[in-house]
Amino acid sequence: MSDIKLPDYLPSWMSDHVNAYLNDGEAAHLWDASLGGGEGMLTTLLLTTTGRKSGKTLIIPLIYRPSGDGGFCVIASKGGAPAHPAWFLNLQANQDITVKVANDEFKAIAKVAAGEERARLWNLMEAYFAPYASYKAATDREIPVVVFYPA
């Protein structure tokens, strides 16, 4: 695990979640959304990318929902910030990614949803985690909707 780095910007509660997930994916893949402004327990996955600037292996937790076609849908919101999150820029630069869902870890292919598929998946995710609506309102950029498929 020494070659994997948690991004420096992660708050401690998120780093704690990642460490718990790495120790027991089945138990930790449910996340207490009240820590991030939501309600209830939400499903999360771990995304492992290579830093486009650092070259380091980075890991980040993301809320997900099944996409309905064998994939796992996530939102590249960065809380409604003006720029895309680093993990999204990293996977655009290097598609060599790994996803862990509970105790199932696999190489993945990332697809950015567009058109009607994007609208459907956005609605799915917003219904699951209501703060996405305020993130959308807070930015002028189109927030990417990404689906990870097993490679």
N, CA, C and O atoms as a DFTB+ gen file, in Angstrom:
604 C
 N C O
     1  1       0.819      -1.190       0.000
     2  2       0.000       0.000       0.000
     3  2       0.865       1.257       0.000
     4  3       0.334       2.354      -0.172
     5  1       2.168       1.136       0.185
     6  2       3.027       2.310       0.239
     7  2       3.103       3.037      -1.092
     8  3       3.456       4.216      -1.119
     9  1       2.784       2.374      -2.198
    10  2       2.824       3.032      -3.498
    11  2       1.515       3.752      -3.825
    12  3       1.429       4.425      -4.852
    13  1       0.499       3.624      -2.978
    14  2      -0.780       4.296      -3.181
    15  2      -0.856       5.478      -2.230
    16  3      -0.544       5.367      -1.045
    17  1      -1.281       6.616      -2.779
    18  2      -1.340       7.842      -1.991
    19  2      -2.763       8.372      -1.984
    20  3      -3.442       8.379      -3.010
    21  1      -3.203       8.816      -0.816
    22  2      -4.470       9.532      -0.731
    23  2      -4.185      10.980      -1.105
    24  3      -3.191      11.545      -0.651
    25  1      -5.038      11.590      -1.923
    26  2      -4.800      12.995      -2.275
    27  2      -4.707      13.869      -1.022
    28  3      -5.456      13.677      -0.064
    29  1      -3.784      14.826      -1.041
    30  2      -3.543      15.695       0.116
    31  2      -4.759      16.523       0.502
    32  3      -4.922      16.888       1.666
    33  1      -5.604      16.817      -0.463
    34  2      -6.748      17.700      -0.202
    35  2      -7.924      16.990       0.466
    36  3      -8.898      17.646       0.835
    37  1      -7.861      15.669       0.632
    38  2      -8.990      14.961       1.242
    39  2      -9.156      15.369       2.702
    40  3      -8.179      15.397       3.450
    41  1     -10.386      15.684       3.116
    42  2     -10.609      15.927       4.544
    43  2     -10.386      14.633       5.329
    44  3     -10.462      13.540       4.769
    45  1     -10.114      14.764       6.617
    46  2      -9.772      13.591       7.426
    47  2     -10.888      12.557       7.442
    48  3     -10.596      11.361       7.437
    49  1     -12.175      12.973       7.460
    50  2     -13.258      11.999       7.478
    51  2     -13.287      11.175       6.194
    52  3     -13.692      10.013       6.205
    53  1     -12.850      11.791       5.074
    54  2     -12.816      11.055       3.815
    55  2     -11.624      10.099       3.790
    56  3     -11.743       8.968       3.319
    57  1     -10.484      10.549       4.293
    58  2      -9.312       9.672       4.392
    59  2      -9.610       8.484       5.300
    60  3      -9.219       7.355       5.004
    61  1     -10.301       8.743       6.402
    62  2     -10.694       7.658       7.309
    63  2     -11.588       6.652       6.590
    64  3     -11.456       5.443       6.784
    65  1     -12.502       7.162       5.755
    66  2     -13.399       6.279       5.002
    67  2     -12.602       5.405       4.030
    68  3     -12.852       4.204       3.926
    69  1     -11.649       6.003       3.323
    70  2     -10.823       5.237       2.384
    71  2     -10.059       4.148       3.123
    72  3     -10.037       3.000       2.679
    73  1      -9.441       4.489       4.232
    74  2      -8.673       3.491       4.985
    75  2      -9.562       2.363       5.491
    76  3      -9.169       1.197       5.444
    77  1     -10.752       2.696       5.971
    78  2     -11.696       1.657       6.406
    79  2     -12.104       0.782       5.227
    80  3     -12.215      -0.436       5.365
    81  1     -12.325       1.396       4.068
    82  2     -12.725       0.673       2.852
    83  2     -11.631      -0.299       2.435
    84  3     -11.912      -1.446       2.087
    85  1     -10.393       0.158       2.469
    86  2      -9.279      -0.708       2.084
    87  2      -9.134      -1.889       3.032
    88  3      -8.711      -2.968       2.617
    89  1      -9.481      -1.696       4.298
    90  2      -9.407      -2.778       5.285
    91  2     -10.575      -3.739       5.189
    92  3     -10.395      -4.940       5.388
    93  1     -11.776      -3.242       4.888
    94  2     -12.974      -4.084       4.794
    95  2     -13.973      -3.427       3.848
    96  3     -14.855      -2.684       4.279
    97  1     -13.826      -3.707       2.563
    98  2     -14.664      -3.092       1.543
    99  2     -16.140      -3.356       1.719
   100  3     -16.964      -2.485       1.442
   101  1     -16.483      -4.539       2.175
   102  2     -17.904      -4.879       2.345
   103  2     -18.548      -3.998       3.410
   104  3     -19.649      -3.484       3.212
   105  1     -17.871      -3.825       4.526
   106  2     -18.433      -3.021       5.619
   107  2     -18.397      -1.528       5.306
   108  3     -19.325      -0.799       5.655
   109  1     -17.331      -1.068       4.648
   110  2     -17.134       0.373       4.469
   111  2     -17.694       0.924       3.165
   112  3     -17.642       2.133       2.942
   113  1     -18.222       0.078       2.310
   114  2     -18.684       0.638       1.042
   115  2     -19.970       1.435       1.206
   116  3     -20.388       2.134       0.284
   117  1     -20.602       1.335       2.377
   118  2     -21.707       2.235       2.724
   119  2     -21.132       3.400       3.520
   120  3     -20.383       3.201       4.477
   121  1     -21.487       4.611       3.120
   122  2     -20.937       5.826       3.720
   123  2     -22.055       6.652       4.337
   124  3     -23.138       6.767       3.763
   125  1     -21.795       7.221       5.499
   126  2     -22.754       8.080       6.191
   127  2     -22.772       9.445       5.511
   128  3     -21.874      10.261       5.717
   129  1     -23.802       9.688       4.698
   130  2     -23.879      10.902       3.885
   131  2     -24.000      12.176       4.699
   132  3     -23.758      13.261       4.171
   133  1     -24.368      12.079       5.966
   134  2     -24.466      13.294       6.785
   135  2     -23.105      13.980       6.917
   136  3     -23.037      15.172       7.219
   137  1     -22.028      13.233       6.692
   138  2     -20.688      13.815       6.736
   139  2     -20.434      14.751       5.563
   140  3     -19.541      15.596       5.627
   141  1     -21.220      14.607       4.476
   142  2     -21.031      15.432       3.288
   143  2     -22.251      16.235       2.901
   144  3     -22.348      16.693       1.763
   145  1     -23.181      16.417       3.815
   146  2     -24.343      17.256       3.545
   147  2     -25.585      16.528       3.092
   148  3     -26.604      17.162       2.816
   149  1     -25.527      15.203       3.009
   150  2     -26.691      14.426       2.580
   151  2     -27.362      13.735       3.751
   152  3     -27.181      14.105       4.911
   153  1     -28.147      12.717       3.409
   154  2     -28.860      11.953       4.432
   155  2     -28.692      10.465       4.179
   156  3     -28.606      10.022       3.034
   157  1     -28.646       9.700       5.262
   158  2     -28.647       8.246       5.159
   159  2     -27.302       7.663       4.782
   160  3     -26.277       8.345       4.777
   161  1     -27.339       6.382       4.466
   162  2     -26.144       5.648       4.075
   163  2     -26.135       5.512       2.555
   164  3     -27.131       5.109       1.956
   165  1     -25.009       5.850       1.938
   166  2     -24.879       5.816       0.482
   167  2     -23.783       4.846       0.067
   168  3     -22.797       4.660       0.780
   169  1     -23.968       4.230      -1.101
   170  2     -22.948       3.328      -1.627
   171  2     -21.795       4.139      -2.211
   172  3     -21.996       5.142      -2.896
   173  1     -20.582       3.674      -1.918
   174  2     -19.388       4.319      -2.458
   175  2     -18.480       3.271      -3.081
   176  3     -18.516       2.092      -2.729
   177  1     -17.671       3.736      -4.010
   178  2     -16.627       2.908      -4.602
   179  2     -15.310       3.641      -4.422
   180  3     -15.284       4.826      -4.089
   181  1     -14.226       2.928      -4.644
   182  2     -12.905       3.547      -4.635
   183  2     -12.370       3.548      -6.057
   184  3     -12.358       2.514      -6.726
   185  1     -11.930       4.710      -6.513
   186  2     -11.321       4.860      -7.829
   187  2      -9.827       5.070      -7.643
   188  3      -9.403       5.929      -6.870
   189  1      -9.031       4.278      -8.358
   190  2      -7.583       4.431      -8.334
   191  2      -7.129       4.918      -9.701
   192  3      -7.388       4.279     -10.721
   193  1      -6.443       6.068      -9.707
   194  2      -5.934       6.670     -10.937
   195  2      -4.438       6.932     -10.774
   196  3      -3.871       6.752      -9.697
   197  1      -3.820       7.357     -11.863
   198  2      -2.441       7.823     -11.823
   199  2      -2.467       9.338     -11.972
   200  3      -3.077       9.864     -12.902
   201  1      -1.815      10.027     -11.067
   202  2      -1.775      11.487     -11.129
   203  2      -1.133      11.959     -12.421
   204  3      -0.023      11.542     -12.752
   205  1      -1.817      12.816     -13.145
   206  2      -1.317      13.284     -14.439
   207  2      -0.075      14.155     -14.282
   208  3       0.727      14.246     -15.211
   209  1       0.099      14.790     -13.138
   210  2       1.279      15.622     -12.878
   211  2       2.316      14.877     -12.045
   212  3       3.510      14.924     -12.340
   213  1       1.853      14.189     -11.004
   214  2       2.774      13.538     -10.059
   215  2       3.232      12.162     -10.516
   216  3       4.321      11.716     -10.154
   217  1       2.399      11.484     -11.317
   218  2       2.695      10.106     -11.695
   219  2       2.416       9.111     -10.587
   220  3       2.648       7.914     -10.756
   221  1       1.918       9.591      -9.448
   222  2       1.639       8.723      -8.302
   223  2       0.283       8.046      -8.451
   224  3      -0.621       8.566      -9.104
   225  1       0.163       6.881      -7.833
   226  2      -1.107       6.170      -7.777
   227  2      -1.956       6.826      -6.701
   228  3      -1.552       6.904      -5.540
   229  1      -3.137       7.299      -7.093
   230  2      -4.032       8.027      -6.184
   231  2      -5.352       7.295      -6.050
   232  3      -5.820       6.657      -6.993
   233  1      -5.947       7.391      -4.876
   234  2      -7.213       6.704      -4.619
   235  2      -8.213       7.700      -4.027
   236  3      -7.867       8.507      -3.165
   237  1      -9.458       7.627      -4.506
   238  2     -10.500       8.560      -4.070
   239  2     -11.831       7.817      -3.926
   240  3     -12.157       6.981      -4.768
   241  1     -12.601       8.107      -2.878
   242  2     -13.934       7.500      -2.755
   243  2     -14.966       8.337      -3.511
   244  3     -14.899       9.566      -3.507
   245  1     -15.908       7.675      -4.151
   246  2     -16.968       8.353      -4.900
   247  2     -18.303       7.674      -4.635
   248  3     -18.379       6.449      -4.546
   249  1     -19.349       8.471      -4.512
   250  2     -20.710       7.938      -4.408
   251  2     -21.075       7.352      -5.767
   252  3     -20.764       7.945      -6.800
   253  1     -21.729       6.197      -5.775
   254  2     -22.116       5.595      -7.054
   255  2     -23.519       5.009      -6.978
   256  3     -24.088       4.801      -5.906
   257  1     -24.040       4.758      -8.159
   258  2     -25.259       3.974      -8.351
   259  2     -25.015       3.066      -9.545
   260  3     -24.277       3.439     -10.457
   261  1     -25.621       1.877      -9.560
   262  2     -25.550       1.051     -10.762
   263  2     -26.187       1.812     -11.932
   264  3     -27.242       2.429     -11.784
   265  1     -25.534       1.756     -13.082
   266  2     -26.006       2.513     -14.248
   267  2     -27.152       1.826     -14.980
   268  3     -27.812       2.441     -15.817
   269  1     -27.391       0.560     -14.671
   270  2     -28.460      -0.177     -15.334
   271  2     -27.984      -1.001     -16.512
   272  3     -28.754      -1.778     -17.078
   273  1     -26.721      -0.843     -16.891
   274  2     -26.181      -1.608     -18.017
   275  2     -24.852      -2.269     -17.652
   276  3     -23.993      -2.475     -18.510
   277  1     -24.697      -2.596     -16.370
   278  2     -23.488      -3.277     -15.914
   279  2     -22.388      -2.355     -15.425
   280  3     -21.323      -2.817     -15.016
   281  1     -22.637      -1.056     -15.464
   282  2     -21.630      -0.100     -15.027
   283  2     -21.962       0.520     -13.683
   284  3     -22.986       0.219     -13.070
   285  1     -21.074       1.390     -13.244
   286  2     -21.208       2.094     -11.974
   287  2     -21.099       3.589     -12.260
   288  3     -20.060       4.062     -12.722
   289  1     -22.163       4.326     -11.988
   290  2     -22.258       5.741     -12.325
   291  2     -21.770       6.616     -11.176
   292  3     -22.144       6.404     -10.023
   293  1     -20.926       7.609     -11.501
   294  2     -20.448       8.594     -10.534
   295  2     -20.575       9.989     -11.150
   296  3     -20.753      10.137     -12.359
   297  1     -20.482      10.991     -10.303
   298  2     -20.599      12.382     -10.735
   299  2     -19.290      13.107     -10.432
   300  3     -18.782      13.029      -9.313
   301  1     -18.740      13.815     -11.431
   302  2     -17.495      14.579     -11.263
   303  2     -17.832      16.009     -10.850
   304  3     -17.573      16.956     -11.591
   305  1     -18.409      16.153      -9.664
   306  2     -18.982      17.439      -9.253
   307  2     -17.989      18.405      -8.616
   308  3     -18.061      19.610      -8.860
   309  1     -17.079      17.903      -7.817
   310  2     -16.164      18.733      -7.022
   311  2     -16.951      19.790      -6.252
   312  3     -16.511      20.930      -6.100
   313  1     -18.129      19.380      -5.769
   314  2     -18.945      20.272      -4.951
   315  2     -19.453      21.496      -5.678
   316  3     -19.806      22.489      -5.042
   317  1     -19.499      21.447      -7.018
   318  2     -19.960      22.593      -7.792
   319  2     -18.872      23.615      -8.078
   320  3     -19.170      24.736      -8.493
   321  1     -17.621      23.245      -7.861
   322  2     -16.497      24.153      -8.137
   323  2     -16.418      24.466      -9.634
   324  3     -16.958      23.719     -10.450
   325  1     -15.750      25.563     -10.000
   326  2     -15.665      25.943     -11.414
   327  2     -14.871      24.959     -12.279
   328  3     -15.100      24.879     -13.486
   329  1     -13.939      24.211     -11.676
   330  2     -13.093      23.278     -12.430
   331  2     -13.461      21.836     -12.102
   332  3     -14.018      21.541     -11.045
   333  1     -13.133      20.944     -13.041
   334  2     -13.365      19.518     -12.819
   335  2     -12.467      19.004     -11.690
   336  3     -11.398      19.564     -11.445
   337  1     -12.896      17.943     -11.003
   338  2     -12.047      17.359      -9.960
   339  2     -10.790      16.723     -10.562
   340  3     -10.783      16.299     -11.718
   341  1      -9.743      16.669      -9.764
   342  2      -8.466      16.110     -10.219
   343  2      -8.624      14.674     -10.701
   344  3      -8.002      14.291     -11.692
   345  1      -9.448      13.865     -10.018
   346  2      -9.588      12.466     -10.424
   347  2     -10.129      12.372     -11.847
   348  3      -9.732      11.478     -12.595
   349  1     -11.025      13.275     -12.232
   350  2     -11.585      13.257     -13.585
   351  2     -10.507      13.643     -14.602
   352  3     -10.395      13.014     -15.654
   353  1      -9.726      14.658     -14.297
   354  2      -8.631      15.064     -15.185
   355  2      -7.596      13.950     -15.299
   356  3      -7.033      13.727     -16.370
   357  1      -7.345      13.249     -14.187
   358  2      -6.396      12.134     -14.214
   359  2      -6.871      11.016     -15.127
   360  3      -6.079      10.478     -15.901
   361  1      -8.150      10.654     -15.053
   362  2      -8.608       9.551     -15.908
   363  2      -8.728       9.986     -17.360
   364  3      -8.652       9.145     -18.256
   365  1      -8.914      11.285     -17.618
   366  2      -8.875      11.764     -19.000
   367  2      -7.465      11.623     -19.571
   368  3      -7.295      11.320     -20.752
   369  1      -6.456      11.844     -18.727
   370  2      -5.065      11.762     -19.162
   371  2      -4.563      10.328     -19.258
   372  3      -3.675      10.030     -20.057
   373  1      -5.135       9.432     -18.439
   374  2      -4.657       8.049     -18.388
   375  2      -5.816       7.144     -17.985
   376  3      -6.275       7.172     -16.844
   377  1      -6.277       6.347     -18.933
   378  2      -7.429       5.471     -18.686
   379  2      -7.059       4.174     -17.961
   380  3      -7.900       3.285     -17.834
   381  1      -5.829       4.054     -17.489
   382  2      -5.440       2.873     -16.719
   383  2      -5.943       3.066     -15.290
   384  3      -5.235       3.598     -14.435
   385  1      -7.185       2.622     -15.044
   386  2      -7.839       2.860     -13.755
   387  2      -8.315       1.549     -13.150
   388  3      -8.538       0.556     -13.842
   389  1      -8.463       1.586     -11.835
   390  2      -9.006       0.457     -11.088
   391  2     -10.158       0.967     -10.243
   392  3     -10.107       2.070      -9.700
   393  1     -11.199       0.151     -10.138
   394  2     -12.367       0.478      -9.325
   395  2     -12.559      -0.640      -8.314
   396  3     -12.402      -1.818      -8.634
   397  1     -12.903      -0.256      -7.088
   398  2     -13.240      -1.237      -6.054
   399  2     -14.649      -0.940      -5.572
   400  3     -14.931       0.156      -5.088
   401  1     -15.531      -1.923      -5.705
   402  2     -16.906      -1.828      -5.222
   403  2     -17.069      -2.915      -4.168
   404  3     -17.050      -4.105      -4.483
   405  1     -17.229      -2.498      -2.917
   406  2     -17.241      -3.428      -1.781
   407  2     -15.919      -4.204      -1.818
   408  3     -14.857      -3.587      -1.729
   409  1     -15.949      -5.529      -1.945
   410  2     -14.709      -6.305      -2.000
   411  2     -14.322      -6.717      -3.413
   412  3     -13.375      -7.483      -3.595
   413  1     -15.039      -6.220      -4.414
   414  2     -14.776      -6.553      -5.815
   415  2     -13.919      -5.459      -6.442
   416  3     -14.375      -4.328      -6.612
   417  1     -12.684      -5.795      -6.784
   418  2     -11.768      -4.830      -7.388
   419  2     -11.462      -5.258      -8.814
   420  3     -11.199      -6.433      -9.070
   421  1     -11.494      -4.296      -9.759
   422  2     -11.313      -4.635     -11.172
   423  2     -10.759      -3.456     -11.961
   424  3     -10.970      -2.293     -11.617
   425  1     -10.035      -3.799     -13.042
   426  2      -9.634      -2.793     -14.021
   427  2     -10.910      -2.306     -14.680
   428  3     -11.836      -3.085     -14.906
   429  1     -10.960      -1.019     -14.990
   430  2     -12.199      -0.454     -15.518
   431  2     -11.941       0.438     -16.723
   432  3     -10.832       0.918     -16.958
   433  1     -13.008       0.635     -17.468
   434  2     -13.055       1.578     -18.580
   435  2     -14.036       2.669     -18.166
   436  3     -15.132       2.370     -17.691
   437  1     -13.651       3.926     -18.343
   438  2     -14.519       5.052     -17.991
   439  2     -15.158       5.620     -19.251
   440  3     -14.493       5.824     -20.266
   441  1     -16.458       5.870     -19.166
   442  2     -17.194       6.488     -20.271
   443  2     -17.927       7.707     -19.717
   444  3     -18.628       7.609     -18.710
   445  1     -17.764       8.855     -20.374
   446  2     -18.495      10.062     -19.987
   447  2     -19.833      10.026     -20.715
   448  3     -19.881       9.989     -21.944
   449  1     -20.907      10.037     -19.952
   450  2     -22.253       9.956     -20.529
   451  2     -22.609      11.274     -21.213
   452  3     -22.160      12.347     -20.809
   453  1     -23.430      11.164     -22.261
   454  2     -23.866      12.345     -23.012
   455  2     -25.347      12.219     -23.355
   456  3     -25.919      11.130     -23.304
   457  1     -25.949      13.338     -23.701
   458  2     -27.319      13.352     -24.198
   459  2     -28.335      12.791     -23.221
   460  3     -28.307      13.085     -22.026
   461  1     -29.239      11.970     -23.763
   462  2     -30.311      11.389     -22.948
   463  2     -29.772      10.482     -21.851
   464  3     -30.317      10.440     -20.748
   465  1     -28.693       9.751     -22.160
   466  2     -28.099       8.878     -21.138
   467  2     -27.586       9.719     -19.969
   468  3     -27.782       9.356     -18.810
   469  1     -26.931      10.838     -20.270
   470  2     -26.433      11.708     -19.211
   471  2     -27.589      12.241     -18.367
   472  3     -27.517      12.242     -17.138
   473  1     -28.651      12.692     -19.027
   474  2     -29.808      13.234     -18.302
   475  2     -30.420      12.176     -17.388
   476  3     -30.752      12.463     -16.238
   477  1     -30.568      10.956     -17.896
   478  2     -31.142       9.869     -17.094
   479  2     -30.273       9.568     -15.880
   480  3     -30.772       9.430     -14.764
   481  1     -28.968       9.469     -16.113
   482  2     -28.056       9.140     -15.018
   483  2     -27.921      10.297     -14.026
   484  3     -27.808      10.073     -12.821
   485  1     -27.932      11.528     -14.529
   486  2     -27.893      12.675     -13.611
   487  2     -29.098      12.628     -12.681
   488  3     -28.958      12.786     -11.468
   489  1     -30.279      12.412     -13.248
   490  2     -31.499      12.347     -12.434
   491  2     -31.421      11.219     -11.409
   492  3     -31.849      11.386     -10.267
   493  1     -30.882      10.083     -11.812
   494  2     -30.699       8.951     -10.902
   495  2     -29.809       9.347      -9.726
   496  3     -30.127       9.071      -8.569
   497  1     -28.691       9.995     -10.040
   498  2     -27.734      10.364      -9.000
   499  2     -28.265      11.489      -8.112
   500  3     -28.056      11.471      -6.899
   501  1     -28.943      12.458      -8.706
   502  2     -29.496      13.560      -7.914
   503  2     -30.586      13.065      -6.962
   504  3     -30.713      13.561      -5.843
   505  1     -31.367      12.089      -7.412
   506  2     -32.391      11.505      -6.534
   507  2     -31.740      10.751      -5.375
   508  3     -32.313      10.658      -4.289
   509  1     -30.550      10.217      -5.607
   510  2     -29.840       9.450      -4.584
   511  2     -29.107      10.354      -3.597
   512  3     -29.072      10.073      -2.399
   513  1     -28.520      11.441      -4.103
   514  2     -27.745      12.373      -3.275
   515  2     -28.156      13.792      -3.650
   516  3     -27.609      14.379      -4.583
   517  1     -29.119      14.335      -2.920
   518  2     -29.749      15.621      -3.238
   519  2     -28.773      16.793      -3.376
   520  3     -29.049      17.687      -4.176
   521  1     -27.649      16.847      -2.650
   522  2     -26.738      17.986      -2.827
   523  2     -26.225      18.176      -4.258
   524  3     -25.744      19.259      -4.592
   525  1     -26.317      17.150      -5.109
   526  2     -25.891      17.344      -6.501
   527  2     -26.663      18.480      -7.164
   528  3     -26.113      19.162      -8.028
   529  1     -27.918      18.702      -6.786
   530  2     -28.708      19.798      -7.367
   531  2     -28.061      21.149      -7.052
   532  3     -27.970      22.010      -7.928
   533  1     -27.615      21.338      -5.814
   534  2     -26.973      22.614      -5.465
   535  2     -25.589      22.726      -6.105
   536  3     -25.152      23.829      -6.435
   537  1     -24.898      21.606      -6.285
   538  2     -23.605      21.641      -6.972
   539  2     -23.803      22.116      -8.409
   540  3     -23.039      22.941      -8.911
   541  1     -24.833      21.589      -9.061
   542  2     -25.142      21.963     -10.446
   543  2     -25.452      23.456     -10.537
   544  3     -25.000      24.133     -11.461
   545  1     -26.220      23.965      -9.583
   546  2     -26.596      25.381      -9.580
   547  2     -25.401      26.293      -9.292
   548  3     -25.416      27.466      -9.666
   549  1     -24.377      25.770      -8.638
   550  2     -23.239      26.583      -8.209
   551  2     -22.194      26.798      -9.297
   552  3     -21.275      27.595      -9.109
   553  1     -22.308      26.108     -10.430
   554  2     -21.256      26.193     -11.446
   555  2     -21.837      26.417     -12.835
   556  3     -22.985      26.071     -13.113
   557  1     -21.016      27.005     -13.700
   558  2     -21.403      27.197     -15.098
   559  2     -20.971      26.018     -15.968
   560  3     -21.437      25.882     -17.099
   561  1     -20.090      25.171     -15.455
   562  2     -19.616      24.039     -16.265
   563  2     -20.648      22.915     -16.263
   564  3     -21.442      22.790     -15.331
   565  1     -20.628      22.108     -17.308
   566  2     -21.455      20.901     -17.287
   567  2     -20.696      19.862     -16.470
   568  3     -19.583      19.469     -16.819
   569  1     -21.310      19.430     -15.391
   570  2     -20.674      18.451     -14.511
   571  2     -20.697      17.088     -15.198
   572  3     -21.767      16.591     -15.548
   573  1     -19.527      16.480     -15.394
   574  2     -19.488      15.186     -16.064
   575  2     -20.161      14.075     -15.251
   576  3     -20.031      13.997     -14.030
   577  1     -20.874      13.231     -15.970
   578  2     -21.456      12.006     -15.429
   579  2     -20.630      10.876     -16.039
   580  3     -20.570      10.735     -17.260
   581  1     -19.999      10.080     -15.192
   582  2     -19.057       9.059     -15.648
   583  2     -19.574       7.687     -15.252
   584  3     -20.089       7.495     -14.150
   585  1     -19.427       6.729     -16.173
   586  2     -19.793       5.347     -15.882
   587  2     -18.540       4.488     -16.011
   588  3     -17.840       4.534     -17.023
   589  1     -18.270       3.703     -14.970
   590  2     -17.153       2.763     -14.982
   591  2     -17.682       1.376     -15.317
   592  3     -18.629       0.892     -14.696
   593  1     -17.057       0.743     -16.308
   594  2     -17.406      -0.620     -16.701
   595  2     -16.206      -1.525     -16.465
   596  3     -15.071      -1.114     -16.708
   597  1     -16.435      -2.754     -15.995
   598  2     -15.314      -3.689     -15.895
   599  2     -14.652      -3.870     -17.262
   600  3     -15.334      -4.030     -18.274
   601  1     -13.318      -3.842     -17.280
   602  2     -12.568      -3.969     -18.543
   603  2     -12.558      -5.409     -19.017
   604  3     -11.978      -5.712     -20.059
